[in-house]
Each structure stands twice: as structure tokens, then as C-alpha cells.
Amino acid sequence: MPVHVGIIMDGNGRWARSRRLKRIEGHKAAETSIRETVRYCGEAGIGYLTLYAFSTENWKRPKSEVAFIMALLKRFIRRNIDELDGNGVRLRAIGRLHDLPKGPLEVLRGAMERTVSNDGLNLILALSYGGRAELVDAARKIAGKAARGEILPEDIDESTISGHLYLPDVPDPDMIIRTSGERRLSNFLLWQSAYSELYFTEVLWPDFRKEHLHRAIEDYGRRKRRFGGIG
Ligand code: FPP
């Protein structure tokens, strides 16, 4: 059983287009997939679920689509927070959160504070997130410490980098799932994915259901993880 699962929720736009709907309808339909995935992970005892909801590059999309996704984020949290909290889910986030509009950011912060002492599933939303941006932000924090004489350059090691990422207490993802047939990481958890098992499925995110997640987790169970050793 994986401890940490990351998901690149891709294919909302194509799902909508294939139904002759507007792209935003695909984002709307994503909510059911998110709810099923969260419920499955909670019931299966998975510790951490990170969902790639909005990348540092997604700001390049048409203004109207960005605004829609941000409004959806706020609505999603408002509509689901009671159930999440009731099920012991702790809501967290990674990314350049200060880039988010005020309304969604306030709702997000409120939900994170409300669930901070929950000890069930950690649901981590990657928002205005980029793996490179995360490493840049970590480098800035470490360089600041070095400039103040709090750390020596020769003492910087891998654990220093890991310790300055957005959520240093979260273990690396055991498995990363990407929907919709694309086979790339697209700047998701670059440092943390060094030894992650990658799982790709043709299923578009709005069609993703618990049986698809179950299949992915079964596949993970058959993988031999060697972490560079000989097993
Ligand atoms: C990928 O599909 C999806 C996104 C970039 C946005 C995902 C956002 C949500 C599911 C809603 C907001 C988040 C939460 C947590 C409620 P795509 O648009 O790239 O699809 P395409 O590749 O088919 O165009």
C-alpha cells in the first residue's frame, strides 16, 4: 500500500470537448472524481494524497478559465469542508499560495486552520505549484540562512533541500498517477519524485472513479522498488 499518492488530474478540457461542451464543464465534472478519490484514500488508510490542481504555468490560460478554476476551488472547499473535517481529513496546500486571489485563498486558509489537528488523510492541493518554483523558493530560504551565517555551504546536503520544501514533513510520493494518456511529470513534485512509481492511464480525469484508482494501487503492489539497490 502506498503511503503517499500524487495525482496529475489531466484531461478535463478534452472530456468537455468530446461532449461538445465548454472546457470549464470539464473542470466542473472533476469534482466527482476528486470526491471519490479522497473517499477511497481515506478508507484505504493512505496517509497523503497530493492533487495537482493548478500549476505555475496554468496562469497562461485564458483569464476567464483561470477565474473559473479559482471560483471552483473556493466553491469546492466550501461545499466539501464539513464532510472532509467529519472524516478526519487534514487539508493542506503547496505552491506559491500568495499568487491566489484573495477570496479562494481566505477560504483555503480557513479550511486548513479548521482541519489542522485532524489525523486522517492529508489532502494536499498543489496550487500555483511548480516543482522548479519550489526548488527556487527552497534555494532562497537556504541562501538567506547562509548569508546570515546560520548555515555553512559545506553543510548543505539532500536533507537540507528536503527540509526547505513547502511541506518538509510529508514523505516523498510512492506513486504518481497521471490521467488522460500524457506521459510526463509537467513540473510536479520534481525533487520528491526521484523514486516514485509512475502510473499512466488513458482515462480522462472527469471519468476517473474508485475502480481506476483501485487498479492503479493494485499495479503499485506488483512493482519491485529497489531505490538504486539490488532489491
Ligand atoms: C487539467 O485538465 C486540469 C486542470 C489544469 C485544472 C484542474 C482544476 C480542477 C479540477 C478544479 C479546481 C481544483 C479543485 C481542488 C477543486 P486540462 O484542462 O489540462 O485538460 P486538457 O489537457 O484536456 O485540456
Coordinates of N, CA and C and ligand atoms in Angstrom, one line a residue:
M1 N 0.8 -1.2 0.0 CA 0.0 0.0 0.0 C 0.9 1.3 0.0
P2 N 0.6 2.2 -0.9 CA 1.4 3.4 -0.9 C 1.1 4.3 0.3
V3 N 2.0 5.0 0.8 CA 1.8 6.0 1.9 C 1.3 7.3 1.3
H4 N 2.0 7.6 0.2 CA 1.7 8.9 -0.4 C 1.4 8.7 -1.9
V5 N 0.3 9.2 -2.4 CA -0.1 9.1 -3.8 C -0.3 10.5 -4.3
G6 N 0.4 10.8 -5.5 CA 0.2 12.1 -6.1 C -0.6 11.9 -7.4
I7 N -1.4 12.8 -7.7 CA -2.2 12.7 -9.0 C -2.2 13.9 -9.8
I8 N -1.8 13.7 -11.1 CA -1.9 14.8 -12.1 C -3.2 14.7 -12.8
M9 N -4.2 15.5 -12.4 CA -5.6 15.4 -12.8 C -5.7 16.0 -14.2
D10 N -5.5 15.2 -15.3 CA -5.4 15.8 -16.6 C -6.6 15.3 -17.5
G11 N -7.0 16.2 -18.4 CA -7.9 15.7 -19.4 C -9.3 16.3 -19.3
N12 N -9.5 17.3 -18.4 CA -10.8 17.9 -18.2 C -11.3 18.6 -19.5
G13 N -10.3 19.3 -20.1 CA -10.7 20.1 -21.3 C -11.1 19.1 -22.4
R14 N -10.4 18.0 -22.6 CA -10.7 17.1 -23.7 C -12.0 16.3 -23.4
W15 N -12.2 16.1 -22.1 CA -13.5 15.4 -21.7 C -14.7 16.3 -22.2
A16 N -14.6 17.6 -21.9 CA -15.7 18.5 -22.2 C -15.8 18.6 -23.7
R17 N -14.7 18.8 -24.4 CA -14.7 19.0 -25.9 C -15.4 17.7 -26.6
S18 N -15.1 16.6 -26.0 CA -15.6 15.3 -26.7 C -17.1 15.3 -26.5
R19 N -17.6 16.0 -25.6 CA -19.1 16.1 -25.4 C -19.7 17.4 -26.0
R20 N -18.9 18.1 -26.7 CA -19.3 19.4 -27.3 C -19.7 20.4 -26.2
L21 N -19.0 20.3 -25.1 CA -19.2 21.3 -24.0 C -18.1 22.2 -23.9
K22 N -18.2 23.3 -23.2 CA -17.1 24.2 -22.9 C -16.1 23.6 -22.0
R23 N -14.8 24.0 -22.1 CA -13.8 23.4 -21.3 C -14.1 23.4 -19.8
I24 N -14.7 24.5 -19.4 CA -15.0 24.7 -18.0 C -15.9 23.6 -17.4
E25 N -16.7 23.1 -18.3 CA -17.6 22.0 -17.9 C -16.8 20.8 -17.4
G26 N -15.7 20.6 -18.0 CA -14.7 19.5 -17.7 C -14.2 19.7 -16.2
H27 N -13.9 21.0 -15.9 CA -13.4 21.3 -14.6 C -14.5 21.0 -13.6
K28 N -15.7 21.4 -13.9 CA -16.8 21.2 -13.0 C -17.0 19.7 -12.7
A29 N -16.9 18.9 -13.8 CA -17.1 17.5 -13.7 C -16.0 16.8 -12.9
A30 N -14.9 17.5 -12.7 CA -13.8 17.0 -12.0 C -14.1 16.8 -10.5
E31 N -15.1 17.5 -10.0 CA -15.4 17.4 -8.6 C -15.7 16.0 -8.1
T32 N -16.5 15.3 -8.9 CA -16.9 14.0 -8.5 C -15.7 13.1 -8.4
S33 N -14.8 13.2 -9.4 CA -13.6 12.4 -9.4 C -12.7 12.7 -8.1
I34 N -12.7 13.9 -7.8 CA -11.9 14.3 -6.6 C -12.5 13.7 -5.3
R35 N -13.9 13.9 -5.2 CA -14.6 13.4 -4.1 C -14.4 11.8 -3.9
E36 N -14.5 11.1 -5.0 CA -14.3 9.6 -5.0 C -12.9 9.2 -4.6
T37 N -12.0 10.0 -5.1 CA -10.6 9.7 -4.9 C -10.2 9.9 -3.4
V38 N -10.7 11.0 -2.9 CA -10.4 11.4 -1.5 C -11.1 10.3 -0.6
R39 N -12.3 10.0 -0.9 CA -13.0 9.0 0.0 C -12.3 7.6 -0.1
Y40 N -11.9 7.2 -1.3 CA -11.1 5.9 -1.4 C -9.9 6.0 -0.6
C41 N -9.1 7.0 -0.7 CA -7.8 7.1 0.0 C -8.0 7.1 1.5
G42 N -9.0 7.8 2.0 CA -9.3 7.9 3.4 C -9.7 6.5 3.9
E43 N -10.5 5.8 3.2 CA -11.0 4.5 3.6 C -9.8 3.4 3.5
A44 N -8.9 3.6 2.6 CA -7.8 2.6 2.4 C -6.7 2.9 3.4
G45 N -6.8 4.0 4.1 CA -5.7 4.3 5.1 C -4.5 4.9 4.5
I46 N -4.6 5.4 3.3 CA -3.5 6.1 2.6 C -3.2 7.4 3.4
G47 N -1.9 7.7 3.7 CA -1.6 8.8 4.5 C -1.7 10.2 3.9
Y48 N -1.3 10.3 2.6 CA -1.2 11.5 1.9 C -1.6 11.4 0.5
L49 N -2.4 12.4 0.1 CA -2.9 12.4 -1.3 C -2.6 13.8 -1.8
T50 N -1.7 14.0 -2.8 CA -1.5 15.3 -3.4 C -2.1 15.4 -4.7
L51 N -2.9 16.4 -4.9 CA -3.6 16.6 -6.2 C -3.1 17.9 -6.9
Y52 N -2.6 17.7 -8.1 CA -2.1 18.8 -8.9 C -3.3 19.5 -9.5
A53 N -3.7 20.6 -8.8 CA -4.9 21.3 -9.3 C -4.6 22.5 -10.2
F54 N -3.4 23.2 -9.9 CA -3.1 24.4 -10.7 C -1.6 24.6 -10.7
S55 N -1.0 24.7 -11.9 CA 0.4 24.8 -11.9 C 0.9 26.3 -12.1
T56 N 2.1 26.5 -11.8 CA 2.7 27.9 -12.1 C 2.5 28.3 -13.5
E57 N 2.4 27.3 -14.4 CA 2.3 27.6 -15.9 C 0.8 27.8 -16.2
N58 N -0.1 27.3 -15.4 CA -1.6 27.4 -15.7 C -2.1 28.8 -15.8
W59 N -1.3 29.8 -15.2 CA -1.7 31.2 -15.2 C -1.7 31.7 -16.7
K60 N -1.1 31.0 -17.6 CA -1.0 31.4 -19.0 C -2.4 31.1 -19.7
R61 N -3.3 30.4 -19.1 CA -4.5 30.1 -19.7 C -5.4 31.3 -19.8
P62 N -6.4 31.3 -20.7 CA -7.3 32.5 -20.8 C -7.8 32.9 -19.4
K63 N -7.8 34.2 -19.3 CA -8.2 34.8 -18.0 C -9.5 34.2 -17.4
S64 N -10.5 34.0 -18.4 CA -11.8 33.5 -18.0 C -11.7 32.1 -17.4
E65 N -10.8 31.3 -18.0 CA -10.7 29.9 -17.5 C -10.0 29.9 -16.1
V66 N -9.0 30.7 -16.0 CA -8.3 30.8 -14.7 C -9.3 31.3 -13.6
A67 N -10.1 32.3 -13.9 CA -11.1 32.8 -12.9 C -12.1 31.7 -12.6
F68 N -12.5 30.9 -13.6 CA -13.4 29.9 -13.3 C -12.8 28.8 -12.4
I69 N -11.6 28.4 -12.6 CA -10.9 27.4 -11.8 C -10.8 27.9 -10.4
M70 N -10.4 29.2 -10.2 CA -10.3 29.8 -8.9 C -11.6 29.8 -8.1
A71 N -12.7 30.2 -8.8 CA -14.0 30.2 -8.2 C -14.4 28.8 -7.8
L72 N -14.1 27.8 -8.7 CA -14.4 26.4 -8.4 C -13.7 25.9 -7.2
L73 N -12.4 26.3 -7.1 CA -11.6 25.9 -5.9 C -12.3 26.4 -4.6
K74 N -12.7 27.6 -4.6 CA -13.4 28.2 -3.4 C -14.7 27.4 -3.1
R75 N -15.5 27.2 -4.2 CA -16.8 26.5 -4.1 C -16.6 25.1 -3.6
F76 N -15.5 24.4 -4.2 CA -15.2 23.0 -3.8 C -14.9 22.9 -2.3
I77 N -14.1 23.8 -1.8 CA -13.8 23.8 -0.4 C -15.0 24.0 0.5
R78 N -15.7 25.1 0.1 CA -16.9 25.4 0.9 C -17.9 24.3 1.0
R79 N -18.1 23.6 -0.2 CA -19.1 22.6 -0.3 C -18.7 21.3 0.4
N80 N -17.4 21.1 0.5 CA -16.9 19.8 1.0 C -16.3 19.8 2.4
I81 N -16.0 21.0 2.9 CA -15.2 21.1 4.1 C -15.9 20.3 5.3
D82 N -17.2 20.4 5.4 CA -17.8 19.7 6.6 C -17.6 18.2 6.5
E83 N -17.8 17.6 5.3 CA -17.6 16.2 5.1 C -16.1 15.8 5.3
L84 N -15.2 16.6 4.8 CA -13.8 16.4 4.9 C -13.4 16.4 6.4
D85 N -13.8 17.4 7.1 CA -13.5 17.6 8.5 C -14.1 16.4 9.3
G86 N -15.3 16.1 9.0 CA -16.0 15.0 9.7 C -15.3 13.6 9.5
N87 N -14.6 13.5 8.4 CA -13.9 12.2 8.1 C -12.4 12.3 8.6
G88 N -12.1 13.3 9.3 CA -10.7 13.4 9.8 C -9.7 13.8 8.8
V89 N -10.1 14.4 7.7 CA -9.1 14.8 6.6 C -8.5 16.1 7.0
R90 N -7.2 16.2 6.9 CA -6.5 17.5 7.1 C -6.2 18.1 5.7
L91 N -6.7 19.2 5.5 CA -6.5 19.9 4.2 C -5.2 20.7 4.3
R92 N -4.3 20.6 3.3 CA -3.1 21.3 3.2 C -2.8 21.8 1.8
A93 N -1.8 22.6 1.6 CA -1.6 23.1 0.2 C -0.1 23.3 0.0
I94 N 0.4 23.2 -1.2 CA 1.7 23.5 -1.6 C 1.6 24.4 -2.8
G95 N 2.6 25.3 -3.0 CA 2.7 26.2 -4.1 C 2.9 27.6 -3.7
R96 N 2.9 28.5 -4.7 CA 3.0 30.0 -4.3 C 1.6 30.5 -4.0
L97 N 1.2 30.2 -2.8 CA -0.2 30.4 -2.5 C -0.6 31.9 -2.5
H98 N 0.5 32.8 -2.2 CA 0.2 34.2 -2.2 C -0.2 34.7 -3.6
D99 N 0.0 33.9 -4.7 CA -0.5 34.3 -6.0 C -2.0 34.1 -6.2
L100 N -2.6 33.4 -5.3 CA -4.0 33.1 -5.5 C -4.9 34.3 -5.2
P101 N -6.0 34.4 -5.8 CA -6.9 35.6 -5.5 C -7.4 35.5 -4.0
K102 N -7.7 36.7 -3.5 CA -7.9 36.8 -2.0 C -9.1 35.9 -1.6
G103 N -10.2 35.8 -2.3 CA -11.3 35.0 -1.8 C -11.0 33.6 -1.7
P104 N -10.6 32.9 -2.7 CA -10.2 31.5 -2.6 C -9.1 31.2 -1.6
L105 N -8.2 32.2 -1.5 CA -7.1 32.0 -0.5 C -7.6 32.0 0.9
E106 N -8.5 32.9 1.2 CA -9.1 33.0 2.5 C -9.8 31.8 2.9
V107 N -10.6 31.3 2.0 CA -11.4 30.0 2.2 C -10.4 28.8 2.4
L108 N -9.4 28.8 1.6 CA -8.4 27.7 1.7 C -7.7 27.8 3.1
R109 N -7.3 29.0 3.5 CA -6.6 29.2 4.8 C -7.5 28.8 5.9
G110 N -8.8 29.2 5.8 CA -9.8 28.8 6.9 C -9.9 27.3 7.0
A111 N -10.0 26.7 5.9 CA -10.2 25.2 5.9 C -8.9 24.5 6.4
M112 N -7.8 25.0 6.1 CA -6.5 24.4 6.6 C -6.4 24.6 8.1
E113 N -6.8 25.8 8.6 CA -6.8 26.0 10.1 C -7.8 25.1 10.8
R114 N -9.0 25.0 10.2 CA -10.0 24.2 10.8 C -9.6 22.8 11.0
T115 N -8.9 22.2 10.0 CA -8.6 20.8 10.0 C -7.2 20.5 10.4
V116 N -6.5 21.5 11.0 CA -5.0 21.3 11.3 C -4.8 20.1 12.3
S117 N -5.7 19.9 13.2 CA -5.4 18.8 14.1 C -6.0 17.4 13.8
N118 N -6.6 17.4 12.6 CA -7.2 16.1 12.1 C -6.0 15.1 11.8
D119 N -6.3 13.8 12.1 CA -5.2 12.9 12.0 C -5.5 11.8 10.9
G120 N -6.5 12.0 10.1 CA -6.7 11.1 9.0 C -5.9 11.5 7.8
L121 N -6.5 11.2 6.6 CA -5.8 11.6 5.3 C -5.3 13.0 5.3
N122 N -4.1 13.2 4.8 CA -3.6 14.6 4.5 C -3.9 14.8 3.0
L123 N -4.9 15.7 2.8 CA -5.2 16.0 1.4 C -4.5 17.3 1.0
I124 N -3.5 17.2 0.1 CA -2.7 18.3 -0.2 C -3.0 18.8 -1.6
L125 N -3.4 20.1 -1.7 CA -3.7 20.7 -3.0 C -2.5 21.4 -3.5
A126 N -2.0 21.1 -4.7 CA -0.9 21.8 -5.3 C -1.5 22.9 -6.1
L127 N -1.3 24.2 -5.7 CA -2.0 25.3 -6.3 C -1.0 26.4 -6.6
S128 N -1.0 26.9 -7.8 CA 0.1 27.8 -8.3 C 1.4 27.1 -7.9
Y129 N 1.5 25.8 -8.2 CA 2.6 25.0 -7.8 C 3.4 24.6 -9.0
G130 N 4.8 24.7 -8.8 CA 5.7 24.2 -9.8 C 6.9 23.6 -9.1
G131 N 7.3 22.4 -9.5 CA 8.5 21.8 -8.9 C 9.7 22.6 -8.9
R132 N 9.9 23.3 -10.0 CA 11.1 24.2 -10.1 C 10.9 25.4 -9.2
A133 N 9.7 26.0 -9.2 CA 9.5 27.1 -8.3 C 9.7 26.7 -6.9
E134 N 9.3 25.5 -6.5 CA 9.5 25.0 -5.1 C 11.0 25.0 -4.8
L135 N 11.8 24.5 -5.8 CA 13.3 24.4 -5.6 C 13.9 25.8 -5.5
V136 N 13.4 26.7 -6.3 CA 13.9 28.1 -6.3 C 13.5 28.7 -4.9
D137 N 12.3 28.5 -4.4 CA 11.9 29.0 -3.1 C 12.8 28.4 -2.0
A138 N 13.1 27.1 -2.1 CA 13.9 26.5 -1.1 C 15.3 27.0 -1.2
A139 N 15.8 27.2 -2.4 CA 17.2 27.8 -2.5 C 17.3 29.2 -1.9
R140 N 16.2 30.0 -2.1 CA 16.2 31.3 -1.5 C 16.3 31.3 0.0
K141 N 15.5 30.4 0.6 CA 15.5 30.2 2.1 C 16.8 29.8 2.6
I142 N 17.4 28.8 1.9 CA 18.7 28.3 2.4 C 19.8 29.4 2.2
A143 N 19.8 30.1 1.0 CA 20.7 31.2 0.8 C 20.6 32.3 1.8
G144 N 19.4 32.6 2.2 CA 19.2 33.6 3.3 C 19.8 33.1 4.6
K145 N 19.7 31.9 4.9 CA 20.3 31.4 6.1 C 21.8 31.4 6.0
A146 N 22.3 31.1 4.9 CA 23.8 31.1 4.7 C 24.3 32.5 4.8
A147 N 23.6 33.5 4.2 CA 24.0 34.9 4.3 C 24.0 35.4 5.7
R148 N 23.1 34.9 6.5 CA 23.0 35.3 7.9 C 24.0 34.5 8.8
G149 N 24.7 33.6 8.2 CA 25.7 32.8 8.9 C 25.0 31.6 9.7
E150 N 23.8 31.3 9.4 CA 23.1 30.3 10.2 C 23.4 28.9 9.6
I151 N 23.9 28.8 8.4 CA 24.2 27.5 7.8 C 25.5 27.7 6.9
L152 N 26.4 26.7 6.9 CA 27.6 26.7 6.1 C 27.3 26.0 4.8
P153 N 27.8 26.6 3.7 CA 27.6 25.9 2.4 C 28.0 24.4 2.4
E154 N 29.1 24.1 3.0 CA 29.5 22.7 3.0 C 28.6 21.8 3.9
D155 N 27.8 22.4 4.7 CA 26.9 21.5 5.5 C 25.5 21.3 4.7
I156 N 25.4 21.9 3.5 CA 24.1 21.7 2.8 C 24.1 20.3 2.2
D157 N 23.1 19.5 2.5 CA 23.0 18.2 1.9 C 21.6 17.9 1.4
E158 N 21.3 16.7 1.0 CA 19.9 16.4 0.5 C 18.8 16.7 1.5
S159 N 19.2 16.4 2.8 CA 18.1 16.7 3.8 C 17.9 18.2 4.0
T160 N 18.9 19.0 3.7 CA 18.7 20.4 3.8 C 17.7 20.9 2.8
I161 N 17.8 20.4 1.6 CA 16.9 20.7 0.5 C 15.5 20.2 0.9
S162 N 15.4 18.9 1.2 CA 14.1 18.4 1.6 C 13.4 19.2 2.7
G163 N 14.3 19.6 3.6 CA 13.8 20.3 4.8 C 13.3 21.7 4.5
H164 N 13.6 22.2 3.3 CA 13.1 23.6 3.0 C 12.1 23.6 1.9
L165 N 11.5 22.4 1.6 CA 10.4 22.4 0.6 C 9.2 22.9 1.3
Y166 N 8.1 23.0 0.5 CA 6.9 23.6 1.1 C 6.4 22.9 2.4
L167 N 6.3 21.5 2.3 CA 5.8 20.7 3.4 C 6.9 19.7 3.8
P168 N 7.9 20.1 4.6 CA 9.0 19.2 4.8 C 8.6 17.9 5.5
D169 N 7.5 17.9 6.2 CA 7.2 16.6 7.0 C 6.5 15.6 6.1
V170 N 6.2 15.9 4.9 CA 5.4 15.0 4.0 C 6.4 14.1 3.3
P171 N 6.2 12.7 3.4 CA 7.1 11.8 2.7 C 7.0 11.9 1.2
D172 N 8.1 11.5 0.5 CA 8.0 11.5 -1.0 C 6.9 10.6 -1.5
P173 N 6.3 11.0 -2.6 CA 5.2 10.2 -3.1 C 5.7 8.8 -3.6
D174 N 5.0 7.8 -3.2 CA 5.3 6.4 -3.6 C 4.9 6.2 -5.0
M175 N 3.8 6.8 -5.4 CA 3.2 6.6 -6.7 C 2.6 7.9 -7.2
I176 N 2.9 8.2 -8.5 CA 2.3 9.3 -9.2 C 1.4 8.8 -10.3
I177 N 0.2 9.2 -10.3 CA -0.8 8.8 -11.3 C -1.0 10.0 -12.2
R178 N -1.0 9.8 -13.6 CA -1.4 10.8 -14.5 C -2.5 10.3 -15.4
T179 N -3.6 11.0 -15.4 CA -4.7 10.6 -16.3 C -4.6 11.2 -17.7
S180 N -5.4 10.7 -18.6 CA -5.6 11.2 -19.9 C -4.5 10.9 -21.0
G181 N -3.6 10.0 -20.6 CA -2.7 9.4 -21.6 C -1.4 10.2 -21.8
E182 N -1.3 11.4 -21.2 CA 0.0 12.1 -21.4 C 1.0 11.4 -20.4
R183 N 2.3 11.3 -20.9 CA 3.3 10.6 -20.1 C 4.4 11.6 -19.8
R184 N 4.1 12.5 -18.9 CA 5.2 13.4 -18.4 C 4.8 13.9 -17.0
L185 N 5.8 14.5 -16.3 CA 5.5 15.0 -15.0 C 5.1 16.4 -14.9
S186 N 5.3 17.2 -16.0 CA 4.9 18.6 -16.1 C 5.1 19.4 -14.8
N187 N 6.4 19.3 -14.3 CA 6.8 20.1 -13.2 C 6.1 19.8 -11.9
F188 N 5.7 18.5 -11.7 CA 5.0 18.1 -10.5 C 6.0 17.4 -9.6
L189 N 6.2 17.9 -8.3 CA 7.0 17.2 -7.3 C 8.3 16.7 -7.8
L190 N 9.1 17.6 -8.5 CA 10.3 17.1 -9.2 C 11.3 16.5 -8.2
W191 N 11.6 17.2 -7.1 CA 12.6 16.7 -6.2 C 12.1 15.4 -5.5
Q192 N 10.8 15.4 -5.1 CA 10.2 14.3 -4.3 C 9.9 13.0 -5.2
S193 N 9.9 13.2 -6.5 CA 9.5 12.0 -7.4 C 10.7 11.2 -7.8
A194 N 11.9 11.5 -7.3 CA 13.1 10.8 -7.7 C 12.9 9.2 -7.8
Y195 N 12.2 8.6 -6.8 CA 12.0 7.2 -6.9 C 10.5 6.8 -6.9
S196 N 9.7 7.7 -7.3 CA 8.2 7.4 -7.4 C 7.9 6.4 -8.5
E197 N 7.0 5.6 -8.3 CA 6.5 4.7 -9.3 C 5.5 5.5 -10.1
L198 N 5.6 5.5 -11.5 CA 4.7 6.3 -12.3 C 3.7 5.4 -12.9
Y199 N 2.5 5.9 -12.9 CA 1.3 5.1 -13.5 C 0.5 6.0 -14.4
F200 N 0.4 5.6 -15.6 CA -0.4 6.4 -16.6 C -1.6 5.6 -17.1
T201 N -2.7 6.4 -17.2 CA -3.9 5.8 -17.7 C -4.6 6.7 -18.7
E202 N -5.2 6.1 -19.7 CA -5.9 6.8 -20.7 C -7.2 7.5 -20.3
V203 N -7.7 7.1 -19.1 CA -8.9 7.6 -18.6 C -8.8 9.1 -18.4
L204 N -9.8 9.9 -18.8 CA -9.7 11.3 -18.6 C -10.2 11.6 -17.2
W205 N -9.6 12.7 -16.6 CA -9.9 12.9 -15.1 C -11.4 12.9 -14.8
P206 N -12.2 13.6 -15.5 CA -13.6 13.5 -15.1 C -14.3 12.2 -15.1
D207 N -13.7 11.2 -15.8 CA -14.2 9.8 -15.8 C -13.5 8.9 -14.8
F208 N -12.5 9.5 -14.1 CA -11.7 8.7 -13.1 C -12.6 8.3 -11.9
R209 N -12.7 7.0 -11.6 CA -13.5 6.6 -10.5 C -12.7 5.7 -9.6
K210 N -13.3 5.2 -8.5 CA -12.6 4.4 -7.5 C -12.0 3.1 -8.1
E211 N -12.7 2.6 -9.0 CA -12.2 1.3 -9.6 C -10.9 1.6 -10.4
H212 N -10.7 2.8 -11.0 CA -9.5 3.1 -11.7 C -8.4 3.3 -10.7
L213 N -8.7 4.0 -9.6 CA -7.7 4.1 -8.5 C -7.3 2.8 -7.9
H214 N -8.3 1.9 -7.7 CA -8.0 0.6 -7.2 C -7.0 -0.2 -8.1
R215 N -7.3 -0.1 -9.4 CA -6.4 -0.7 -10.4 C -5.0 -0.2 -10.3
A216 N -4.8 1.1 -10.1 CA -3.5 1.7 -10.0 C -2.8 1.2 -8.8
I217 N -3.5 1.1 -7.7 CA -2.9 0.7 -6.4 C -2.6 -0.8 -6.5
E218 N -3.4 -1.6 -7.1 CA -3.0 -3.0 -7.3 C -1.7 -3.1 -8.2
D219 N -1.6 -2.3 -9.2 CA -0.4 -2.3 -10.0 C 0.8 -1.9 -9.2
Y220 N 0.6 -0.9 -8.4 CA 1.7 -0.5 -7.5 C 2.2 -1.7 -6.6
G221 N 1.2 -2.4 -6.1 CA 1.6 -3.6 -5.2 C 2.4 -4.6 -5.9
R222 N 2.4 -4.6 -7.3 CA 3.2 -5.6 -8.0 C 4.6 -5.1 -8.4
R223 N 4.8 -3.8 -8.1 CA 6.1 -3.2 -8.5 C 7.2 -3.6 -7.5
K224 N 8.4 -3.8 -8.1 CA 9.6 -4.1 -7.2 C 10.4 -2.8 -7.1
R225 N 10.4 -2.2 -5.9 CA 11.1 -1.0 -5.7 C 12.5 -1.2 -5.1
R226 N 13.5 -0.7 -5.8 CA 14.9 -1.0 -5.4 C 15.6 0.2 -5.0
F227 N 15.1 1.4 -5.3 CA 15.8 2.6 -4.8 C 17.3 2.7 -5.2
G228 N 17.6 2.1 -6.3 CA 19.0 2.1 -6.8 C 19.8 0.9 -6.3
G229 N 19.2 0.2 -5.3 CA 19.9 -1.0 -4.8 C 19.6 -2.2 -5.7
I230 N 19.9 -3.4 -5.2 CA 19.6 -4.6 -6.0 C 18.4 -5.4 -5.5
G231 N 17.7 -4.8 -4.5 CA 16.5 -5.4 -4.0 C 16.6 -6.6 -3.1
Ligands
FPP1 C1 -6.3 19.5 -16.3 O1 -7.2 19.4 -17.4 C2 -6.9 20.2 -15.2 C3 -6.5 21.5 -14.7 C4 -5.3 22.2 -15.2 C5 -7.3 22.1 -13.7 C6 -7.8 21.3 -12.6 C7 -8.7 22.0 -11.7 C8 -9.7 21.5 -11.1 C9 -10.0 20.1 -11.1 C10 -10.6 22.4 -10.3 C11 -10.1 23.1 -9.1 C12 -9.4 22.3 -8.1 C13 -10.0 21.8 -7.0 C14 -9.2 21.1 -6.0 C15 -11.5 21.8 -6.8 P1 -6.9 20.2 -18.7 O2 -7.7 21.4 -18.7 O3 -5.4 20.5 -18.8 O4 -7.4 19.2 -19.8 P2 -6.9 19.1 -21.3 O5 -5.5 18.6 -21.2 O6 -7.8 18.0 -21.9 O7 -7.1 20.4 -21.9

